[in-house]
XYZ file of C-alpha atoms in Angstrom:
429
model
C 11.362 -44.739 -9.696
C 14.469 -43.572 -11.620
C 15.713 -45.911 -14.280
C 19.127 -45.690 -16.289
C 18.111 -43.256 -18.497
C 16.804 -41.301 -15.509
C 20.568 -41.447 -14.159
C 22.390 -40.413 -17.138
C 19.899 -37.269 -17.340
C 21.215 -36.627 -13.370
C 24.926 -37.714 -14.103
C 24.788 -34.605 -17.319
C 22.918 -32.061 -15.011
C 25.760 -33.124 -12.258
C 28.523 -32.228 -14.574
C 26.874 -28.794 -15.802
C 26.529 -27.607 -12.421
C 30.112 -28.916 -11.521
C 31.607 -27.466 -13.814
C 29.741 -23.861 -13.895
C 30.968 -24.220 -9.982
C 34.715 -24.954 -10.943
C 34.553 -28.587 -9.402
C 36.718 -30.886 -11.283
C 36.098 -34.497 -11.435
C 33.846 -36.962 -13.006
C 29.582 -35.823 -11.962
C 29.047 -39.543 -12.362
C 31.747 -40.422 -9.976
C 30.041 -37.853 -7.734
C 26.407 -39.487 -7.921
C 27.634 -43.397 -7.103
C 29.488 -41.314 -4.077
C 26.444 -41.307 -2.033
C 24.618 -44.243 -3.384
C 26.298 -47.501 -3.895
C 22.903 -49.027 -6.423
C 19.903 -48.309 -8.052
C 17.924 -49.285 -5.157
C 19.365 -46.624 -3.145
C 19.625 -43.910 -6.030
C 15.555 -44.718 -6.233
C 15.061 -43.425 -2.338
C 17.881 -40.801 -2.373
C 17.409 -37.203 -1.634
C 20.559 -35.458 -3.337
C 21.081 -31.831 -2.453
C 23.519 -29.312 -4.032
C 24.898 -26.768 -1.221
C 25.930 -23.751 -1.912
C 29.592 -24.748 -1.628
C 29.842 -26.268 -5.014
C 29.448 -29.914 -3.080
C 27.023 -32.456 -3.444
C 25.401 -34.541 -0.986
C 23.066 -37.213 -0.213
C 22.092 -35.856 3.355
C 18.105 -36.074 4.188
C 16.245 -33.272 3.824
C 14.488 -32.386 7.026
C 11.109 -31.013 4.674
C 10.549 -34.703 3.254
C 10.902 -36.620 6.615
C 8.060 -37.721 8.771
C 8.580 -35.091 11.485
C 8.302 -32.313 9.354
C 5.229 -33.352 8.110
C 3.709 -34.686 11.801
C 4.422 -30.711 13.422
C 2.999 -29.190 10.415
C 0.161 -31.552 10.378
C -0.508 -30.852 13.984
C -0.546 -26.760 13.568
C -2.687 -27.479 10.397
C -5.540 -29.334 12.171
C -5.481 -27.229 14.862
C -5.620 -24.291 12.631
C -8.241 -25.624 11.110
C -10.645 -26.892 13.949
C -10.094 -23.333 15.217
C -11.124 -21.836 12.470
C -13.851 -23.941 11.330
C -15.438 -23.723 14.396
C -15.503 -20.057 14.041
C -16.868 -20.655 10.615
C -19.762 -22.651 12.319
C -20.335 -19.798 15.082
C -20.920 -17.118 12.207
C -23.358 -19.500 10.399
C -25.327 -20.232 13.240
C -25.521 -16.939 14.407
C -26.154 -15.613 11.070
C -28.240 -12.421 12.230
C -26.626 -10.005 9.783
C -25.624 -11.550 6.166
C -24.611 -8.697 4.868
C -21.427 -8.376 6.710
C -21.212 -12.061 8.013
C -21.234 -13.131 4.170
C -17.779 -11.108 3.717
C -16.215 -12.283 7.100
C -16.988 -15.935 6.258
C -15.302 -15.754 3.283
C -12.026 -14.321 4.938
C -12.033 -17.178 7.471
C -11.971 -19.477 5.265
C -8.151 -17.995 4.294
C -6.771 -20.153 6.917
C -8.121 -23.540 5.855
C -7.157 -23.345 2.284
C -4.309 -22.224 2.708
C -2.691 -24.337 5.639
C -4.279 -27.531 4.071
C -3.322 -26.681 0.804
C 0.337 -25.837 1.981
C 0.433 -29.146 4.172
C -0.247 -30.985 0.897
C 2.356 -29.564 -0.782
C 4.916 -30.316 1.854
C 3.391 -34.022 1.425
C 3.871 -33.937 -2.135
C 7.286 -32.001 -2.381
C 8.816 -34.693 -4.485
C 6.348 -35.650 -6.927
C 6.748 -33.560 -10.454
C 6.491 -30.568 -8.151
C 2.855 -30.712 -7.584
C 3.431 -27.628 -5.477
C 2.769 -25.246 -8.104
C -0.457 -26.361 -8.813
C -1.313 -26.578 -5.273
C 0.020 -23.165 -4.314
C -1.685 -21.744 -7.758
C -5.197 -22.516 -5.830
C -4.175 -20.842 -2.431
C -2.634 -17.791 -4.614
C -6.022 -17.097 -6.057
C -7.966 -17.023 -2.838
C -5.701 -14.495 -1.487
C -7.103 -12.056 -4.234
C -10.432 -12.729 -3.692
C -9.924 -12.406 0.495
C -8.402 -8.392 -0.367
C -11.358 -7.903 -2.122
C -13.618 -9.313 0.656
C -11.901 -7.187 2.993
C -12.718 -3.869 1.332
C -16.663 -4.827 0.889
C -16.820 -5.914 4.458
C -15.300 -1.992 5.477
C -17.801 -0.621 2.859
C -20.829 -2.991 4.814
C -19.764 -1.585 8.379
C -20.211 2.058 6.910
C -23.258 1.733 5.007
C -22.146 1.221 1.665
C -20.996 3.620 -0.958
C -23.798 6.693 -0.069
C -23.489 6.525 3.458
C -19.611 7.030 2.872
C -19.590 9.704 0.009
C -22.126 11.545 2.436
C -19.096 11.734 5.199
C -16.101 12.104 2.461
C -17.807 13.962 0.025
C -15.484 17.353 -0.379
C -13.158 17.097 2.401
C -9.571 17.456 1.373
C -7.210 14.993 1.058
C -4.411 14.892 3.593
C -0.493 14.819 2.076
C 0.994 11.347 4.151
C 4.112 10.147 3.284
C 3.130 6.994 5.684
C 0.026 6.069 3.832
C 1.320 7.257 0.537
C -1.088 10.787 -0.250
C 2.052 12.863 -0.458
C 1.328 13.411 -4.301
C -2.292 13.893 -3.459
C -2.619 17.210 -1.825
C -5.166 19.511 -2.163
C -7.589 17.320 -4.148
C -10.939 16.366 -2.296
C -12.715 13.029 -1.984
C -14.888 12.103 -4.765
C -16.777 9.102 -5.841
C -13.772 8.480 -8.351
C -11.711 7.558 -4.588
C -14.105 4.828 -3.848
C -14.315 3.616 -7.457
C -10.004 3.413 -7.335
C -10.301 1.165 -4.168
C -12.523 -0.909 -5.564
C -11.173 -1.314 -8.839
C -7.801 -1.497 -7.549
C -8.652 -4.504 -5.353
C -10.936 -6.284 -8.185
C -8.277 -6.315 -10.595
C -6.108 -8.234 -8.268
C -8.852 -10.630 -8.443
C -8.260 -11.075 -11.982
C -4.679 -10.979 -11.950
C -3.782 -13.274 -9.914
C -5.751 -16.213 -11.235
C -4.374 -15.210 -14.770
C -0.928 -15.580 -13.669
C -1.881 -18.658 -12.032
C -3.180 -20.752 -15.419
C 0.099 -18.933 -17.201
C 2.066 -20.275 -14.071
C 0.508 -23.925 -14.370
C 1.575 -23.890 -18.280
C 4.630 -22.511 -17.931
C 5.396 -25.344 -15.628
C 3.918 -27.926 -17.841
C 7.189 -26.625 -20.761
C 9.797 -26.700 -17.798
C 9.525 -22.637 -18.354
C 8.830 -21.898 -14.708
C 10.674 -22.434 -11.083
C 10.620 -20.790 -7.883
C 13.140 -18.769 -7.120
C 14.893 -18.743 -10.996
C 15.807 -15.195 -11.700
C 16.597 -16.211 -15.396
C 15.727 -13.593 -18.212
C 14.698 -16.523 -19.963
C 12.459 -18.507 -17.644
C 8.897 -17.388 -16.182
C 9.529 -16.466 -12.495
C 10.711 -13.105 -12.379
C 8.179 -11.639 -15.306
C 5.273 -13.011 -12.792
C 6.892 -12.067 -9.825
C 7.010 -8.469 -11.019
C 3.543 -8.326 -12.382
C 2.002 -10.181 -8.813
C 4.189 -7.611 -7.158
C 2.588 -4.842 -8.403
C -0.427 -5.889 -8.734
C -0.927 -7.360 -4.982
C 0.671 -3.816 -3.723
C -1.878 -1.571 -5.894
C -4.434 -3.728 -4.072
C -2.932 -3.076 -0.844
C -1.904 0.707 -1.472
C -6.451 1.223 -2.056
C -6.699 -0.505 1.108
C -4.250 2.005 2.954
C -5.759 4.865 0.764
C -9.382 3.750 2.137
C -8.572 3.146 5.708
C -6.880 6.600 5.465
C -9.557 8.641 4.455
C -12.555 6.335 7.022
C -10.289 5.784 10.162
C -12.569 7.708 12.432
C -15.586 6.059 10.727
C -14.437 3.026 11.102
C -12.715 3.022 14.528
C -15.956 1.125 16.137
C -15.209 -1.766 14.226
C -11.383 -2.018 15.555
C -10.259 -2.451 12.146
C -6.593 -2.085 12.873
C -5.919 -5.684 13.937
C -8.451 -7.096 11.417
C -6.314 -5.154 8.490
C -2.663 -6.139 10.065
C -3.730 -9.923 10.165
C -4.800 -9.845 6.872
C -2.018 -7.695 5.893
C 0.214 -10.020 7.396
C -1.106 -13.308 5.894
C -0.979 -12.083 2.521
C 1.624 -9.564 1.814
C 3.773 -10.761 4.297
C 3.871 -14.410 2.957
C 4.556 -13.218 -0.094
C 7.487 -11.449 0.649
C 8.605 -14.470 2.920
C 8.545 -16.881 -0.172
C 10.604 -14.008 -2.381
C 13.329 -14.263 0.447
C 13.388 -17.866 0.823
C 13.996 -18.513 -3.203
C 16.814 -15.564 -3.015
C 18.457 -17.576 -0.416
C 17.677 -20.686 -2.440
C 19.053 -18.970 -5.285
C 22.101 -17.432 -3.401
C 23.014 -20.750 -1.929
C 22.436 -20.503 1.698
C 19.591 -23.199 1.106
C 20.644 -25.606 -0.530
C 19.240 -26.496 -4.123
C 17.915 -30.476 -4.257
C 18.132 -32.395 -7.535
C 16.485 -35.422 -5.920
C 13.934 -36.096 -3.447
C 12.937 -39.715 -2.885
C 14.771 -40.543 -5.974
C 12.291 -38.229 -7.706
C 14.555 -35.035 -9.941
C 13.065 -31.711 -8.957
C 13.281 -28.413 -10.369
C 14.887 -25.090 -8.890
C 13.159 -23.866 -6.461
C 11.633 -26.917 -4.741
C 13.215 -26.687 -1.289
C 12.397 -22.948 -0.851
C 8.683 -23.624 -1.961
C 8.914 -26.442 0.510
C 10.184 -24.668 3.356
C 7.792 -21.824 2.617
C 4.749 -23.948 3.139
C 6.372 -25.646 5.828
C 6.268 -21.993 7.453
C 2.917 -21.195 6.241
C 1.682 -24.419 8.200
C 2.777 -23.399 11.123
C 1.690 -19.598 10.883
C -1.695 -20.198 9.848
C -2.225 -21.415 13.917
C -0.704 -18.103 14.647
C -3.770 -16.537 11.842
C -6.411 -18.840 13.102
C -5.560 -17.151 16.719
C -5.779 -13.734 15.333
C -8.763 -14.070 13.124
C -10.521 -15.150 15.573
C -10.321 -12.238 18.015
C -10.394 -9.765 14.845
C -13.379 -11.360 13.320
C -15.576 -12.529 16.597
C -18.976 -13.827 16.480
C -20.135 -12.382 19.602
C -21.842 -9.126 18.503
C -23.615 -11.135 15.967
C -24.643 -13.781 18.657
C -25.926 -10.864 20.908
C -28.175 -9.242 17.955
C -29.694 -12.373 17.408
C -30.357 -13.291 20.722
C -32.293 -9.744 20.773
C -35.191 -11.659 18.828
C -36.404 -14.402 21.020
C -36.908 -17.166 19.042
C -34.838 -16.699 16.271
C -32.881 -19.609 15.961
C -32.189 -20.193 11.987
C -32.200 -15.987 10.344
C -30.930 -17.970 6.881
C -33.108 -21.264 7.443
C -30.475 -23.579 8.217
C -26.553 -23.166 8.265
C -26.344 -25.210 4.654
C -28.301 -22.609 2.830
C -26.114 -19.574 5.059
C -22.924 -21.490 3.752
C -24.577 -21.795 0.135
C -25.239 -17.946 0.223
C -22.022 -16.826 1.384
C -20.235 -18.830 -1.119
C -22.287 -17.090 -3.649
C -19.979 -14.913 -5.973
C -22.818 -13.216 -7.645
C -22.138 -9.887 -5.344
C -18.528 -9.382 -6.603
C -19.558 -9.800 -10.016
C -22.355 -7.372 -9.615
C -19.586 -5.149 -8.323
C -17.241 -5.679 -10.938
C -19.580 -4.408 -12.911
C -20.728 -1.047 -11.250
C -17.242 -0.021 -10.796
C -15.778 -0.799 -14.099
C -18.737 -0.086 -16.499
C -18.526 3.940 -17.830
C -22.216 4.000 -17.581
C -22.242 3.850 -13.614
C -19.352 5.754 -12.962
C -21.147 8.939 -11.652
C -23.812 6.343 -9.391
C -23.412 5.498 -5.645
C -24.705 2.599 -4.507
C -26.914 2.285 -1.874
C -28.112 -0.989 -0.433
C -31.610 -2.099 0.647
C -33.475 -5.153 1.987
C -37.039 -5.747 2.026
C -37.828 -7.969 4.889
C -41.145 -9.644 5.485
C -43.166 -10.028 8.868
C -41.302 -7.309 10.942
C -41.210 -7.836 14.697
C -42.661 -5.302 16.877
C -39.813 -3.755 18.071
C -39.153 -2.887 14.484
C -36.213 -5.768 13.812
C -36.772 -8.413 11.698
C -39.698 -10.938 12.574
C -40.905 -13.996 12.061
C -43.904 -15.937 10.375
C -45.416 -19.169 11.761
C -46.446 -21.713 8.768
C -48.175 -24.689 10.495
C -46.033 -26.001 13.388
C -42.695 -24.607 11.884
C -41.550 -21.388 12.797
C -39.311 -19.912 9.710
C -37.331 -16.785 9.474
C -38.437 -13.828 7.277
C -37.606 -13.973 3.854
C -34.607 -11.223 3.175
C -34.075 -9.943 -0.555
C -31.351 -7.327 -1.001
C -31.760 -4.538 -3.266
C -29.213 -2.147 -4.957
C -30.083 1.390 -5.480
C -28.382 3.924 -7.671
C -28.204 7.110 -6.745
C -26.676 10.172 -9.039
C -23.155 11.534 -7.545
C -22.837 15.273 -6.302
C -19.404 14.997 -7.856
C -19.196 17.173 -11.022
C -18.470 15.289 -14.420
C-alpha cells in the first residue's frame, strides 16, 4: 500500500526522469494523470516507455493470464520431468551414472518453479533476485554434473588418460585449440576441465550472496549498466566465469568425441548448453532492451515502486516458464531411462538395487562426491594421481552381475561401497 510519503518519493523520481528526458511539465501533474485517488494509485501499474511518456497501461507480466500459461507449461514441465526423475530412481541399476543424471533433471523443476514464483511475485520488493539467486546457483552445480557424468560413461579419469595419454592436440578454431597446437594430452587437460567447471560452482553462489546484499543497499538492478551500481561488475565476472566452464566442456568433448559417441552426447550437451548459456544471454538482451527503451521501464506494479530492471527480469522468467516444457521434452529423450530399465531387468528379481527410491533420492542428493573432487583436483599433492573408481559388491550373481542376499522373507539388494583409487600419472613432472 503506498501512502503520501510513498507518493511524494514517486512524484521526485517522476520529475528526475522527466526532466533527464527533456519533458517539461509538473511529474506530479503527470502521476494524478492516470489515477484520479489514492485508492487507485495503491493498484496502479505505472510504466515509463521509452518515449519519454508515462503511462498507467497494465502490464501483461502481472495479469492473471500471464501467470495461468506460464503456470500451465510449469506443471507440465514439471510432471514430465518428475516422472522421469521417478523412472531413474526406480530403475536405479547403475548409481554411478544415474546419481549425475538425476541431478541434471532436476534443472527443470527448480528452475521453472522458481521462475513461475518470481513472475507471481514481480511486484513485491523485487523478490526476484532472491528467487533467481537460488536457480543461478544450481546452474553451476548442473555444468559440473555434466562433466562427471561424461567422465562415468568413460571409466573415470584412468580409463580416459589410457586413450588420451600422448596424442596431440588438434589446432580448432571451432572448439577454440587454435593456440594449442602441438602440445599432447596430459593429466593437467583433465585436471583444467574439472577445475574449470568446479570453480563455476563457487562463483556463482558467491556472486549470488554479494547479489542478495547488494540488493538489500539499493546497489543492484537488472539491466543497470551504471559504473556505480552492481550489475555490470557481476555480469562480467558470471560471464567469464560461466564461459571458462563451458570452453572445458568444449575442450573435453573435443578431445573424447569418438569415445563418447555411444552415449549420443551431442543432444545431451546442446540441451544443457542451451538451458544455461543460452538463458543467460537471453536475460542480458532483455535488460539491454529494458535499458535501451524498447521495454518499457515500470516504476509501479500493483501500487508497489520497483527498481530498474523489474520488467526484463519478469519477462525473462516469463520465457524461462515456458521453455523449460521445451527442456523437459529434450531431457527426456537425452537422458532416457530405458537402458537402465533393461540392465536391471537382466537380474530377475531385482526390484529395489538402492533399497527403496527414498534412500536412491537421499544418495543422489549427496554432495559428498563433488567435494571429494574438489579436492583431488585442486590439492598440489594429487596433481600427478588419476583416479580410478571401484565398488566392492557383496553376493554376486552367477552370471557375474551384481546379486542378491535373502535375510528371512525379505529379499534385499547387495550392499555397494565405492572406492577411489589413486594411481601415479605417466605424465612427466
Amino acid at each position: 500500500m503506498m501512502n503520501s510519503t510513498s507518493e511524494k518519493i514517486l512524484t521526485s523520481t517522476l520529475t528526475a526522469k522527466s526532466s533527464a528526458a527533456g519533458v517539461f511539465g509538473d511529474a506530479s501533474s503527470q502521476l494524478s494523470s492516470p489515477f484520479s485517488n489514492s485508492t487507485s494509485v495503491r493498484n496502479a501499474t505505472l510504466l515509463w516507455s521509452g518515449n519519454a511518456s508515462i503511462n498507467g497501461d497494465r502490464l501483461f507480466l502481472n495479469t492473471a493470464a500471464a501467470q495461468g500459461l506460464s503456470g500451465i507449461f510449469v506443471w507440465s514441465a514439471l510432471l514430465l520431468t518428475c516422472h522421469q526423475i521417478y523412472m531413474h530412481l526406480r530403475y536405479y541399476s547403475i548409481p554411478n551414472e544415474q546419481r549425475y543424471i538425476i541431478r541434471i533433471l532436476f534443472i527443470v523443476p527448480i528452475y521453472a518453479f522458481d521462475s513461475w514464483l518470481s513472475l507471481l511475485f514481480i511486484s513485491n520488493d523485487q523478490y526476484y533476485v532472491y528467487f533467481d539467486s537460488i536457480r543461478d546457483c544450481y546452474e553451476a552445480f548442473v555444468i559440473y554434473n555434466f562433466l562427471s557424468l561424461s567422465f562415468e560413461y568413460l571409466g573415470g579419469e584412468s580409463a580416459i588418460m589410457s586413450e588420451i595419454r600422448g596424442k596431440p592436440i588438434q589446432s580448432s578454431c571451432l572448439y577454440g585449440t587454435c593456440c594449442l597446437g602441438g602440445i599432447s594430452y596430459s593429466i593437467g587437460f583433465l585436471r583444467f576441465c574439472k577445475q574449470a567447471t568446479l570453480q563455476f560452482c563457487v562463483v556463482k553462489p558467491i556472486m549470488a550472496v554479494i547479489t542478495i546484499i547488494l540488493q538489500a543497499f539499493g546497489k543492484y538492478h537488472d539491466g543497470d549498466f551504471n559504473v556505480n551500481g552492481g550489475f555490470l561488475y557481476i555480469s562480467i565476472i558470471y560471464n567469464f566465469s560461466v564461459s571458462l566452464s563451458l570452453y572445458s566442456l568444449f575442450l573435453f568433448y573435443f578431445a573424447t568425441s569418438d569415445l563418447l559417441r555411444p552415449f549420443e552426447p551431442v543432444l545431451k550437451f546442446l540441451t544443457i548448453k542451451s538451458v544455461i548459456f543460452l538463458s543467460f544471454w537471453q536475460g542480458m538482451l532483455l535488460a539491454i532492451l529494458e535499458r535501451c527503451g524498447v521495454i518499457p521501464e515500470a516504476l509501479l506494479i500493483d501500487g508497489h515502486e520497483v527498481g530498474a530492471g523489474t520488467v526484463a527480469a519478469g519477462w525473462q522468467n516469463f520465457i524461462i516458464c515456458i521453455e523449460m516444457f521445451f527442456a523437459a521434452i529434450a531431457l527426456r529423450y537425452a537422458f532416457t531411462y530405458n537402458v537402465y530399465q533393461e540392465k536391471k531387468n537382466e537380474v530377475p528379481g531385482n526390484h529395489a538395487p538402492m533399497q527403496s527410491i527414498s534412500s536412491g533420492l537421499k544418495e543422489t542428493m549427496n554432495p559428498n562426491d563433488m567435494v571429494q573432487d574438489a579436492i583431488h583436483n585442486f590439492s598440489p599433492a594429487y596433481q600427478q594421481y588419476t583416479q580410478q573408481s571401484t565398488q566392492e559388491v557383496t553376493a554376486p550373481s552367477q552370471n557375474g552381475r551384481p546379486g542378491q542376499h535373502q535375510t528371512g522373507n525379505k529379499t534385499k539388494g547387495p550392499k555397494k561401497n565405492d572406492k577411489l583409487m589413486l594411481i601415479t600419472s605417466d605424465d612427466e613432472q
